[in-house]
Amino acid sequence: MDVVGRGTVLAGRYRVLQPLASDLEGSPAWQATDQILDRSVRVRILISGNVPQALDAARRAALVSDPRLVRVLDVGSHEGVSYVVSEEVRGPSLADLLARGPLTGDQARAIVGEVAAALEIARRRGVHHLALRPSVVHITPDDRVLLTGLAFDGALLGQGLGDARTTTRADTVGLVRLLYAALTGRWPVGAHDLVPTTGLGTLPAAPLATDGPIPPGDLVAGVPADLDTLCVVTLGPNDDGPHSPAELVRELEPWGEIRSIGLAGRADSGPPVPTGAAAAATAPSLAPAHVDRQSVRATFEQSPAGPRRTGTPPPAHPGIAFPPVSSGPEHPSAPPRVERPAAAGPLFPRVEPVVAPALEARPDPGFPPGPPPSVPLAQPGTPWNQPERPSGFGLPFDDRIDEPERLSERRFDPTKVVIAFVAVAVVIGVIIAFQLLTKPVTPRGDVAPAPTVTRSASASAGSAAPSAPAAQPSSAASTVPTGGTPVIASVSTIDPSDPAGEHAEIAARAVDGDPATAWYTHTYNQPNFGGMKPAVGFVLNLASPATVTSVTLHVNGTGGNVELRATDAASPTAGTVLASGPLSADTVLTLSTPTKTSSIVLWFTALAQTADGSNRIEITEITVS
């Protein structure tokens, strides 16, 4: 087969209908129909490039399951034509949205955060994208993020070589470039960028400074300070910033939900009406189902999918991760309707639907009528119903059939209440038994009580000792300042280069009494903060003036240097350095002289090194005595 065109049938199954936009030379995309499962699919034809490597990468990408990654359904060759079949993609790409103007900071954070979380799932399966650009990120009509071209695009362009650390860093930098583009509407040009030149739109290049792209805040007003710093640090000349999608997720979270109406509101005018191939890609779908979201860490803590056979997987069952959609409108003459608020401009323009000939509208075979399945159909181990949280992205499908419950099923079940009472009684019994077992035994008979013996021994020792040394503690005590027990009332951070501080939003984790949480700085390429700042400060504000003798830091890492001063955030380097030294797992800073103060500043002049070799400060707990 030399030519693929309208009407071509690949592998006796996929009938090619019409071309779709593609920004990769030598790999045209087509809308097609799976004639066996009667559904619309997207077919990529491989004409030139690293075809064998791209086919192998597509097979590996098919083994990664996540609602934000477009599913690869089939990979193969037919009469000398290599192809990759994936699920249909609905909704505009990030390139389409940025053609109307940059996004708001919260929407840019949410979109890139969702993509980063999906790539972290793929990274844990050894799969990387390596060709991130605005045209591969899509926003569906139900406000979900879909990422196309996982592993496949990068391999086709010859970008799939390198060790795990190099490829992971490349994806992370690509994500930050997406963030820069979303904030400014400009692409930060680098030495090996994959800027799209055809298809879904071309972004203008960002202006360059001597050490990298101009900060986003200098191009667009209202860019959040943390996102501006993240772009400058990561896209600068040094190898700074996050080194994995998981680290980038920690930098971005929490984020809110993606709002298609909010995205459309940034445009100066309504979206252009697509024609031809673009019309099929942006055709409106039926009313989207409600989608619950779950937290980033909850998804990362889920167990990976069960073992799957290597090689090309069989075509996926229709509708596993998405709501059922009929093959056409109920009446062929009536186009589908999309519910949208009247006050906002439409994100998905109304176009005439493309109706395949001789296809009768009928329910998707993957969803027989009846109650919903008892197990989730997205990813094994994913909770079905999760409470809505501000930094969620798991997106399990939550469409319920026959939503109203039958009245006969609404009965009080006392089992849970009884189990709760029994559990509480067992816990109380265990506590009482433990206290009885560990209670000290009271001496019987005429044996003298232990406290009396202890005092006698102390008195004997005191009488045998010389009288001169006994007077020394009284003299020393008279020089110690008076004050109550130090109690930490609040904490804050100091960043000489940023008035907002260094991760001030999580500073309270260092004094919450939970060793599982930590306050941490940005990750830098060098222990001296990459030459960007002289130091980073951490301020401890006491509830009332108290005498401080020592401060204990529980640190994840070793090395670096910290200085302790009895001062405040307004003048962090004022006063005498009362204690200093390198950091370790349990760093105890003993003051040279007990000092009465109301605030303490820990001034980190050099970064410690964590177990993974990163240069940053990670403090799980701080105590003052």
XYZ file of C-alpha atoms in Angstrom:
625
model
C 0.000 0.000 0.000
C 1.611 3.224 -1.195
C -1.020 5.830 -0.335
C -3.354 6.237 2.637
C -6.404 8.371 1.951
C -10.131 8.647 2.493
C -11.723 5.214 2.408
C -8.509 3.258 3.096
C -9.056 0.326 5.465
C -6.057 -0.555 7.650
C -5.700 -4.113 8.936
C -9.227 -4.847 7.719
C -10.585 -2.814 10.603
C -9.854 0.921 10.650
C -11.549 2.906 7.868
C -9.827 6.254 7.264
C -12.294 9.158 7.013
C -10.561 12.550 6.928
C -7.201 14.155 7.806
C -6.508 15.824 11.145
C -3.983 18.519 12.003
C -0.485 17.235 12.808
C 2.657 19.230 13.602
C 5.130 16.349 13.123
C 6.598 16.056 9.651
C 6.346 12.551 8.255
C 3.504 11.485 10.564
C 0.067 12.589 9.292
C -2.972 12.057 11.489
C -6.377 10.813 10.360
C -9.820 10.452 11.840
C -10.973 6.880 11.364
C -13.681 4.441 12.422
C -13.073 1.144 14.178
C -15.477 -1.006 12.168
C -15.436 -3.835 14.727
C -16.285 -1.767 17.813
C -18.084 0.977 15.857
C -16.284 3.936 17.402
C -14.263 6.905 16.245
C -10.471 6.666 16.648
C -7.362 8.651 15.736
C -4.752 7.038 13.459
C -1.150 8.223 13.067
C 0.643 7.040 9.917
C 4.445 6.706 10.115
C 6.080 7.727 6.856
C 9.548 8.945 7.885
C 11.712 9.308 10.971
C 12.720 6.652 13.488
C 9.776 4.386 12.676
C 10.893 1.168 14.487
C 11.778 3.100 17.653
C 8.483 5.001 17.479
C 6.450 1.779 17.201
C 8.274 0.293 20.181
C 7.719 3.490 22.189
C 3.996 3.428 21.357
C 3.744 -0.154 22.652
C 5.399 0.870 25.916
C 3.101 3.894 26.222
C 0.095 1.572 25.858
C 1.071 -0.075 29.162
C 0.692 3.204 31.105
C -2.851 3.770 32.342
C -3.932 7.224 33.519
C -7.078 9.257 32.746
C -4.961 12.189 31.542
C -3.005 10.157 28.983
C -4.589 9.367 25.619
C -4.897 5.581 25.395
C -2.972 3.762 22.690
C -5.387 1.149 21.317
C -3.391 -0.621 18.599
C 0.089 -0.584 17.050
C 1.024 -2.413 13.869
C 1.773 -2.456 10.141
C -0.433 -3.189 7.129
C 0.951 -3.744 3.637
C 4.104 -1.816 4.481
C 2.283 1.040 6.254
C 3.061 1.474 9.977
C 0.330 2.987 12.119
C -0.596 3.822 15.721
C -4.267 3.885 16.744
C -5.355 5.890 19.791
C -8.625 7.077 21.244
C -10.301 10.141 19.775
C -9.236 13.488 21.242
C -11.919 16.123 21.773
C -11.378 19.738 22.711
C -8.869 22.442 21.767
C -5.163 22.173 22.376
C -3.164 24.512 24.574
C -1.803 26.038 21.363
C -5.366 26.885 20.287
C -6.096 28.516 23.646
C -2.872 30.525 23.656
C -3.651 31.847 20.191
C -6.318 33.957 21.956
C -3.956 35.174 24.680
C -2.126 33.966 27.807
C -3.971 32.174 30.600
C -4.446 33.285 34.184
C -1.926 32.112 36.745
C -4.284 29.693 38.471
C -5.380 28.062 35.199
C -1.787 27.764 33.955
C -0.825 26.189 37.291
C -3.728 23.707 37.095
C -3.146 22.626 33.487
C 0.614 22.124 33.846
C 0.109 20.485 37.245
C -2.243 17.910 35.709
C 0.222 17.176 32.899
C 3.116 16.869 35.385
C 1.143 14.442 37.542
C 0.363 12.280 34.504
C 4.015 12.247 33.424
C 5.064 11.211 36.946
C 2.792 8.160 36.618
C 4.447 7.386 33.272
C 7.956 7.982 34.657
C 7.389 5.332 37.314
C 6.744 2.877 34.472
C 9.937 3.977 32.706
C 8.117 5.964 29.988
C 8.838 9.611 29.073
C 7.359 12.074 26.574
C 10.455 14.022 25.425
C 8.521 16.144 22.904
C 6.335 18.389 25.070
C 4.764 21.351 23.292
C 1.422 23.193 23.448
C -0.161 21.156 20.631
C -0.026 17.868 22.614
C -1.994 19.212 25.617
C -5.774 19.232 25.122
C -8.636 20.494 27.308
C -11.744 18.331 26.886
C -15.308 19.698 26.975
C -15.678 18.351 30.542
C -12.593 20.322 31.700
C -10.094 17.466 31.774
C -6.508 17.503 30.540
C -5.485 14.992 27.864
C -1.844 14.508 26.825
C -1.056 12.969 23.440
C 2.162 11.601 21.959
C 3.590 9.956 25.113
C 6.975 8.381 24.213
C 5.865 8.074 20.578
C 6.536 11.666 19.453
C 9.927 11.849 21.150
C 11.079 8.552 19.641
C 9.912 9.587 16.166
C 12.024 12.759 16.475
C 15.056 10.840 17.761
C 14.763 12.222 21.300
C 14.334 8.877 23.104
C 18.001 8.234 23.921
C 19.600 8.959 27.298
C 19.646 7.684 30.857
C 16.692 7.957 33.223
C 18.028 11.079 34.959
C 18.568 12.931 31.675
C 15.187 12.038 30.174
C 13.353 12.834 33.409
C 15.014 16.252 33.604
C 14.181 16.878 29.921
C 10.480 16.228 30.549
C 10.556 18.453 33.651
C 12.122 21.355 31.739
C 9.549 20.796 28.992
C 6.772 21.112 31.563
C 8.185 24.416 32.828
C 8.348 25.646 29.224
C 4.656 24.793 28.901
C 4.061 26.806 32.082
C 6.016 29.770 30.653
C 4.005 29.588 27.418
C 0.695 29.370 29.295
C 1.569 32.457 31.362
C 2.915 34.605 28.509
C 1.641 33.213 25.200
C 5.284 32.933 24.078
C 7.568 29.914 23.772
C 10.920 30.028 25.650
C 13.350 29.084 22.903
C 16.244 26.748 23.772
C 19.004 24.920 21.960
C 16.957 21.765 21.260
C 13.342 22.898 21.377
C 10.523 21.219 19.471
C 8.514 24.346 18.629
C 5.497 23.446 16.438
C 5.663 25.097 13.039
C 2.473 23.754 11.456
C -0.862 22.333 12.467
C -2.280 23.606 15.743
C -0.598 26.990 15.762
C 2.822 28.565 16.219
C 3.726 30.617 19.294
C 6.105 33.573 18.998
C 9.474 33.091 20.640
C 10.000 34.665 24.043
C 12.559 37.493 24.188
C 15.904 36.462 25.646
C 18.056 38.027 28.334
C 21.729 37.268 28.913
C 20.968 34.267 31.132
C 17.783 32.906 29.517
C 14.221 33.951 28.684
C 12.916 37.178 30.184
C 10.903 36.452 33.374
C 7.179 35.958 32.675
C 6.320 38.755 35.106
C 8.193 41.235 32.877
C 5.992 40.310 29.890
C 2.550 39.858 31.486
C 1.108 41.558 34.553
C -0.288 39.505 37.398
C 2.009 36.471 37.128
C 2.254 34.795 40.580
C 5.669 35.309 42.169
C 6.314 31.598 42.762
C 5.573 30.711 39.128
C 7.771 33.562 37.919
C 10.673 32.352 40.089
C 10.122 28.740 39.030
C 10.391 29.654 35.336
C 13.484 31.822 35.830
C 15.333 29.228 37.933
C 14.512 26.228 35.722
C 15.031 27.883 32.327
C 18.210 29.698 33.374
C 21.769 28.759 32.396
C 22.305 26.511 35.429
C 20.823 23.068 35.999
C 18.534 24.399 38.753
C 14.875 23.882 39.547
C 12.906 20.632 39.812
C 14.476 17.519 38.291
C 11.388 15.299 38.048
C 7.657 15.751 37.422
C 7.005 14.803 41.058
C 9.200 17.684 42.279
C 7.380 20.035 39.916
C 4.030 18.843 41.294
C 5.229 19.760 44.801
C 6.233 23.211 43.529
C 2.842 23.810 41.882
C 0.361 22.288 44.322
C -2.230 23.019 45.427
C -4.196 24.031 42.358
C -7.880 24.431 41.602
C -10.115 22.995 38.943
C -9.727 23.786 35.271
C -12.540 26.020 34.030
C -13.109 26.107 30.294
C -15.251 29.242 30.665
C -12.373 30.929 32.512
C -9.975 29.925 29.770
C -12.236 31.335 27.101
C -12.616 34.562 29.070
C -8.971 35.473 28.512
C -9.463 35.789 24.760
C -10.045 39.219 23.274
C -12.574 37.846 20.846
C -14.505 34.646 20.268
C -12.680 31.606 18.937
C -12.426 31.189 15.164
C -14.759 28.626 13.679
C -12.635 25.695 12.456
C -13.174 24.205 9.050
C -12.229 20.994 7.362
C -10.107 18.667 9.442
C -10.016 20.990 12.429
C -13.806 20.933 12.645
C -13.829 17.241 13.447
C -11.270 17.696 16.205
C -13.237 20.475 17.904
C -16.795 19.235 17.322
C -18.884 19.571 20.503
C -19.647 16.417 22.425
C -22.706 15.487 24.430
C -23.170 16.966 27.903
C -20.125 15.882 29.963
C -20.453 13.753 33.046
C -19.493 15.099 36.453
C -15.922 14.218 37.382
C -14.584 13.927 40.912
C -10.981 14.790 41.666
C -8.490 13.357 44.094
C -5.266 14.686 45.538
C -1.842 14.438 43.942
C -0.300 12.407 46.715
C -3.296 10.047 46.871
C -2.796 9.110 43.239
C 0.978 8.717 43.665
C 0.390 6.396 46.631
C -1.895 4.080 44.669
C -0.484 0.699 43.824
C 0.562 0.388 40.179
C -1.590 -1.460 37.718
C -1.412 -5.230 37.751
C 0.995 -7.136 35.548
C 0.245 -6.957 31.878
C 1.607 -8.899 28.986
C 4.374 -7.149 27.066
C 4.069 -6.255 23.415
C 1.164 -4.673 21.620
C -1.971 -4.830 23.788
C -5.294 -5.829 22.252
C -7.585 -2.959 21.331
C -8.931 -1.536 24.565
C -12.553 -2.147 25.496
C -14.628 0.816 24.373
C -15.441 3.471 26.898
C -13.296 2.225 29.761
C -12.272 5.665 31.010
C -14.910 7.872 29.447
C -18.719 8.214 29.454
C -20.662 6.480 26.673
C -21.291 8.599 23.606
C -23.617 7.545 20.828
C -22.294 7.496 17.300
C -24.583 10.322 16.235
C -27.456 12.527 17.381
C -30.815 11.014 18.227
C -32.210 12.516 15.056
C -29.696 12.859 12.199
C -31.098 16.235 11.255
C -30.642 17.722 14.737
C -27.072 18.624 15.849
C -26.042 17.804 19.435
C -26.554 20.459 22.096
C -23.906 21.605 24.563
C -24.890 23.274 27.841
C -22.859 26.423 28.485
C -23.377 29.582 30.567
C -24.936 32.396 28.621
C -22.653 35.103 30.075
C -19.353 33.707 28.817
C -18.062 33.286 25.300
C -18.085 29.720 23.963
C -14.857 27.737 24.228
C -16.052 25.031 21.858
C -17.763 26.659 18.821
C -20.933 25.185 17.382
C -20.254 23.370 14.137
C -22.223 20.983 12.027
C -21.526 17.393 13.167
C -19.811 14.954 10.849
C -22.226 12.047 10.420
C -20.785 8.846 9.020
C -23.057 7.327 6.375
C -25.114 4.254 7.195
C -24.241 4.376 10.908
C -27.306 4.031 13.078
C -27.287 5.717 16.482
C -27.164 3.128 19.202
C -25.693 2.827 22.722
C -22.000 2.115 23.119
C -21.546 -1.693 23.412
C -19.149 -1.150 26.300
C -21.960 0.076 28.623
C -24.957 -2.314 28.779
C -28.080 -0.961 30.474
C -28.440 -1.483 34.169
C -26.750 -0.343 37.380
C -23.130 0.863 37.275
C -20.340 -1.704 37.717
C -19.212 -2.410 41.241
C -15.547 -1.715 40.508
C -13.929 1.364 38.915
C -13.315 1.199 35.186
C -10.434 3.659 35.033
C -7.227 2.457 36.686
C -7.023 -0.504 39.097
C -6.660 0.723 42.640
C -8.220 4.124 41.944
C -10.913 5.047 44.512
C -14.301 5.422 42.834
C -15.748 8.286 44.835
C -13.323 10.840 46.197
C -14.257 14.103 47.955
C -13.526 17.147 45.904
C -10.218 18.790 46.846
C -8.510 21.904 45.516
C -5.374 20.129 44.231
C -6.968 17.080 42.657
C -6.279 15.470 39.380
C -7.111 11.748 39.584
C -10.399 12.237 37.696
C -12.137 8.872 38.217
C -15.395 8.668 36.276
C -18.378 9.204 38.568
C -21.409 9.004 36.303
C -24.127 7.024 38.043
C -26.993 5.309 36.279
C -30.374 5.437 38.015
C -29.162 8.098 40.440
C -32.264 8.234 42.759
C -32.076 5.527 45.392
C -35.079 3.332 45.998
C -36.898 4.165 49.223
C -36.785 0.537 50.317
C -32.986 0.707 50.461
C -32.866 3.715 52.802
C -32.868 1.806 56.071
C -30.806 2.340 59.197
C -28.032 -0.219 59.526
C -26.812 -0.415 63.153
C -23.863 -2.644 62.291
C -21.402 0.210 61.864
C -22.485 1.841 65.135
C -22.086 -1.415 67.079
C -18.667 -2.056 65.550
C -17.576 1.481 66.463
C -18.636 1.049 70.115
C -16.872 -2.329 70.343
C -13.702 -0.858 68.841
C -13.724 2.022 71.349
C -14.256 -0.398 74.250
C -11.364 -2.583 73.097
C -9.046 0.429 72.824
C -9.994 1.636 76.317
C -9.440 -1.856 77.725
C -6.009 -2.111 76.134
C -5.005 1.288 77.560
C -6.139 0.343 81.082
C -4.353 -3.014 80.912
C -1.159 -1.353 79.726
C -1.271 1.169 82.574
C -1.774 -1.598 85.144
C 1.100 -3.652 83.749
C 3.499 -0.717 83.723
C 2.473 0.705 87.139
C 5.433 0.673 89.604
C 5.163 -1.749 92.542
C 4.782 -0.085 95.962
C 7.267 -1.489 98.563
C 5.685 -3.335 101.520
C 6.754 -3.832 105.120
C 9.247 -1.662 106.913
C 11.412 -1.004 103.855
C 12.057 2.709 103.558
C 10.407 4.419 100.560
C 12.643 4.940 97.538
C 12.416 8.754 97.599
C 13.729 8.813 101.199
C 16.708 6.620 100.282
C 17.481 8.788 97.280
C 17.449 11.936 99.358
C 19.684 10.331 101.979
C 22.166 9.252 99.354
C 22.153 12.705 97.874
C 22.655 14.274 101.246
C 25.552 11.918 102.033
C 27.194 12.695 98.752
C 26.695 16.391 99.330
C 28.219 16.243 102.805
C 31.269 14.367 101.534
C 31.911 16.882 98.771
C 33.908 20.081 99.392
C 31.846 23.099 100.278
C 33.430 25.400 97.709
C 32.209 23.597 94.573
C 28.724 23.348 96.053
C 28.423 27.113 95.896
C 29.245 27.246 92.163
C 25.763 26.323 90.821
C 24.225 29.137 92.839
C 26.688 31.594 91.313
C 26.065 30.327 87.781
C 22.315 30.376 88.196
C 22.397 34.009 89.134
C 23.793 34.895 85.651
C 21.057 33.066 83.663
C 18.310 35.434 82.442
C 14.907 34.757 83.875
C 11.977 33.803 81.643
C 9.354 31.136 81.071
C 9.543 28.021 78.928
C 9.976 28.899 75.224
C 6.778 28.244 73.216
C 6.737 28.753 69.436
C 3.720 30.857 68.446
C 4.328 31.318 64.708
C 6.959 30.877 62.012
C 7.857 32.548 58.725
C 10.562 32.435 56.059
C 12.944 35.019 54.600
C 14.120 35.150 50.980
C 16.341 38.173 50.245
C 15.314 37.958 46.569
C 11.557 37.526 47.109
C 9.381 39.395 49.651
C 7.015 36.401 49.730
C 9.693 34.235 51.338
C 10.924 30.761 50.501
C 7.947 28.364 50.460
C 6.275 30.346 53.241
C 2.992 28.522 52.658
C 4.430 25.294 54.173
C 6.615 26.832 56.893
C 4.258 25.607 59.638
C 5.154 22.004 58.766
C 8.469 22.459 60.584
C 6.726 22.984 63.943
C 3.552 20.877 63.602
C 4.909 17.958 65.641
C 4.590 15.577 62.677
C 7.951 14.182 61.472
C 6.287 13.003 58.260
C 5.880 16.607 57.055
C 8.667 19.054 56.272
C 9.447 22.595 55.218
C 11.895 22.716 52.320
C 13.525 25.283 50.045
C 13.828 25.260 46.281
C 16.357 22.821 44.815
C 19.530 24.526 43.571
C 22.403 23.333 41.424
C 25.025 24.495 43.930
C 25.124 24.710 47.745
C 25.555 28.514 47.528
C 22.027 28.940 46.082
C 23.453 29.071 42.566
C 24.685 32.602 43.267
C 21.084 33.884 43.235
C 20.905 34.880 46.915
C 23.247 35.006 49.940
C 21.108 32.922 52.283
C 17.609 31.829 53.328
C 16.106 32.543 56.761
C 13.599 30.796 59.027
C 12.002 32.889 61.821
C 10.688 31.448 65.109
C 8.329 33.838 66.942
C 7.804 32.906 70.605
C 4.511 33.334 72.437
C 6.270 35.498 75.057
C 9.865 36.447 75.864
C 11.663 33.401 77.254
C 15.182 32.216 78.002
C 16.535 30.061 75.158
C 19.465 27.707 75.719
C 19.325 25.463 72.636
C 17.460 24.862 69.360
C 17.176 21.372 67.824
C 16.689 20.849 64.063
C 15.650 17.503 62.570
C 16.995 17.651 59.014
C 16.762 15.420 55.938
C 20.329 15.889 54.741
C 23.838 16.802 55.844
C 26.300 19.627 55.316
C 25.633 23.283 54.630
C 25.738 25.886 57.400
C 23.269 27.629 59.714
C 23.644 30.644 62.025
C 21.392 31.382 65.025
C 20.649 34.942 66.157
C 18.246 36.414 68.701
C 16.675 38.883 66.256
C 13.560 39.224 64.088
C 12.517 39.088 60.430
C 13.012 42.841 59.947
C 16.779 42.567 60.624
C 17.707 38.891 60.249
C 21.488 39.444 60.282
C 21.572 41.906 63.188
C 23.109 40.935 66.485
C 25.667 38.355 67.547
C 25.770 34.837 66.131
C 24.888 32.796 69.245
C 25.418 29.390 67.592
C 26.382 28.047 64.171
C 27.539 24.929 62.406
C 26.802 22.367 59.691
C 23.525 20.454 59.489
C 22.964 16.789 60.278
C 20.008 14.503 60.962
C 19.671 15.856 64.519
C 21.346 19.256 64.707
C 21.529 20.761 68.217
C 22.479 24.454 68.319
C 23.523 25.295 71.897
C 23.702 29.022 72.565
C 27.036 30.284 73.833
C 25.097 32.234 76.473
C 21.461 31.541 77.480
C 19.517 34.451 76.024
C 16.094 35.880 76.769
C 14.343 36.752 73.503
C 10.960 36.812 71.781
C 12.122 35.692 68.320
C 14.926 33.622 66.784
C 16.278 33.690 63.230
C 17.922 30.622 61.683
C 20.071 31.962 58.826
C 21.107 29.243 56.329
C 24.179 30.470 54.461
C 24.807 27.172 52.637
C 22.496 24.369 51.548
C 22.611 20.834 52.880
C 22.671 17.839 50.542
C 19.768 15.366 50.696
C 20.023 11.602 50.252
C 19.285 11.861 46.518
C 22.101 14.386 46.016
C 19.901 17.494 45.771
C 20.985 20.821 47.254
C 18.157 22.085 49.487
C 17.118 22.480 53.126
C 14.505 19.993 54.406
C 13.462 20.408 58.068
C 10.911 17.998 59.525
C 10.760 19.476 63.033
C 12.208 22.336 65.156
C 12.147 22.452 68.962
C 13.304 25.232 71.309
C 14.402 24.733 74.904
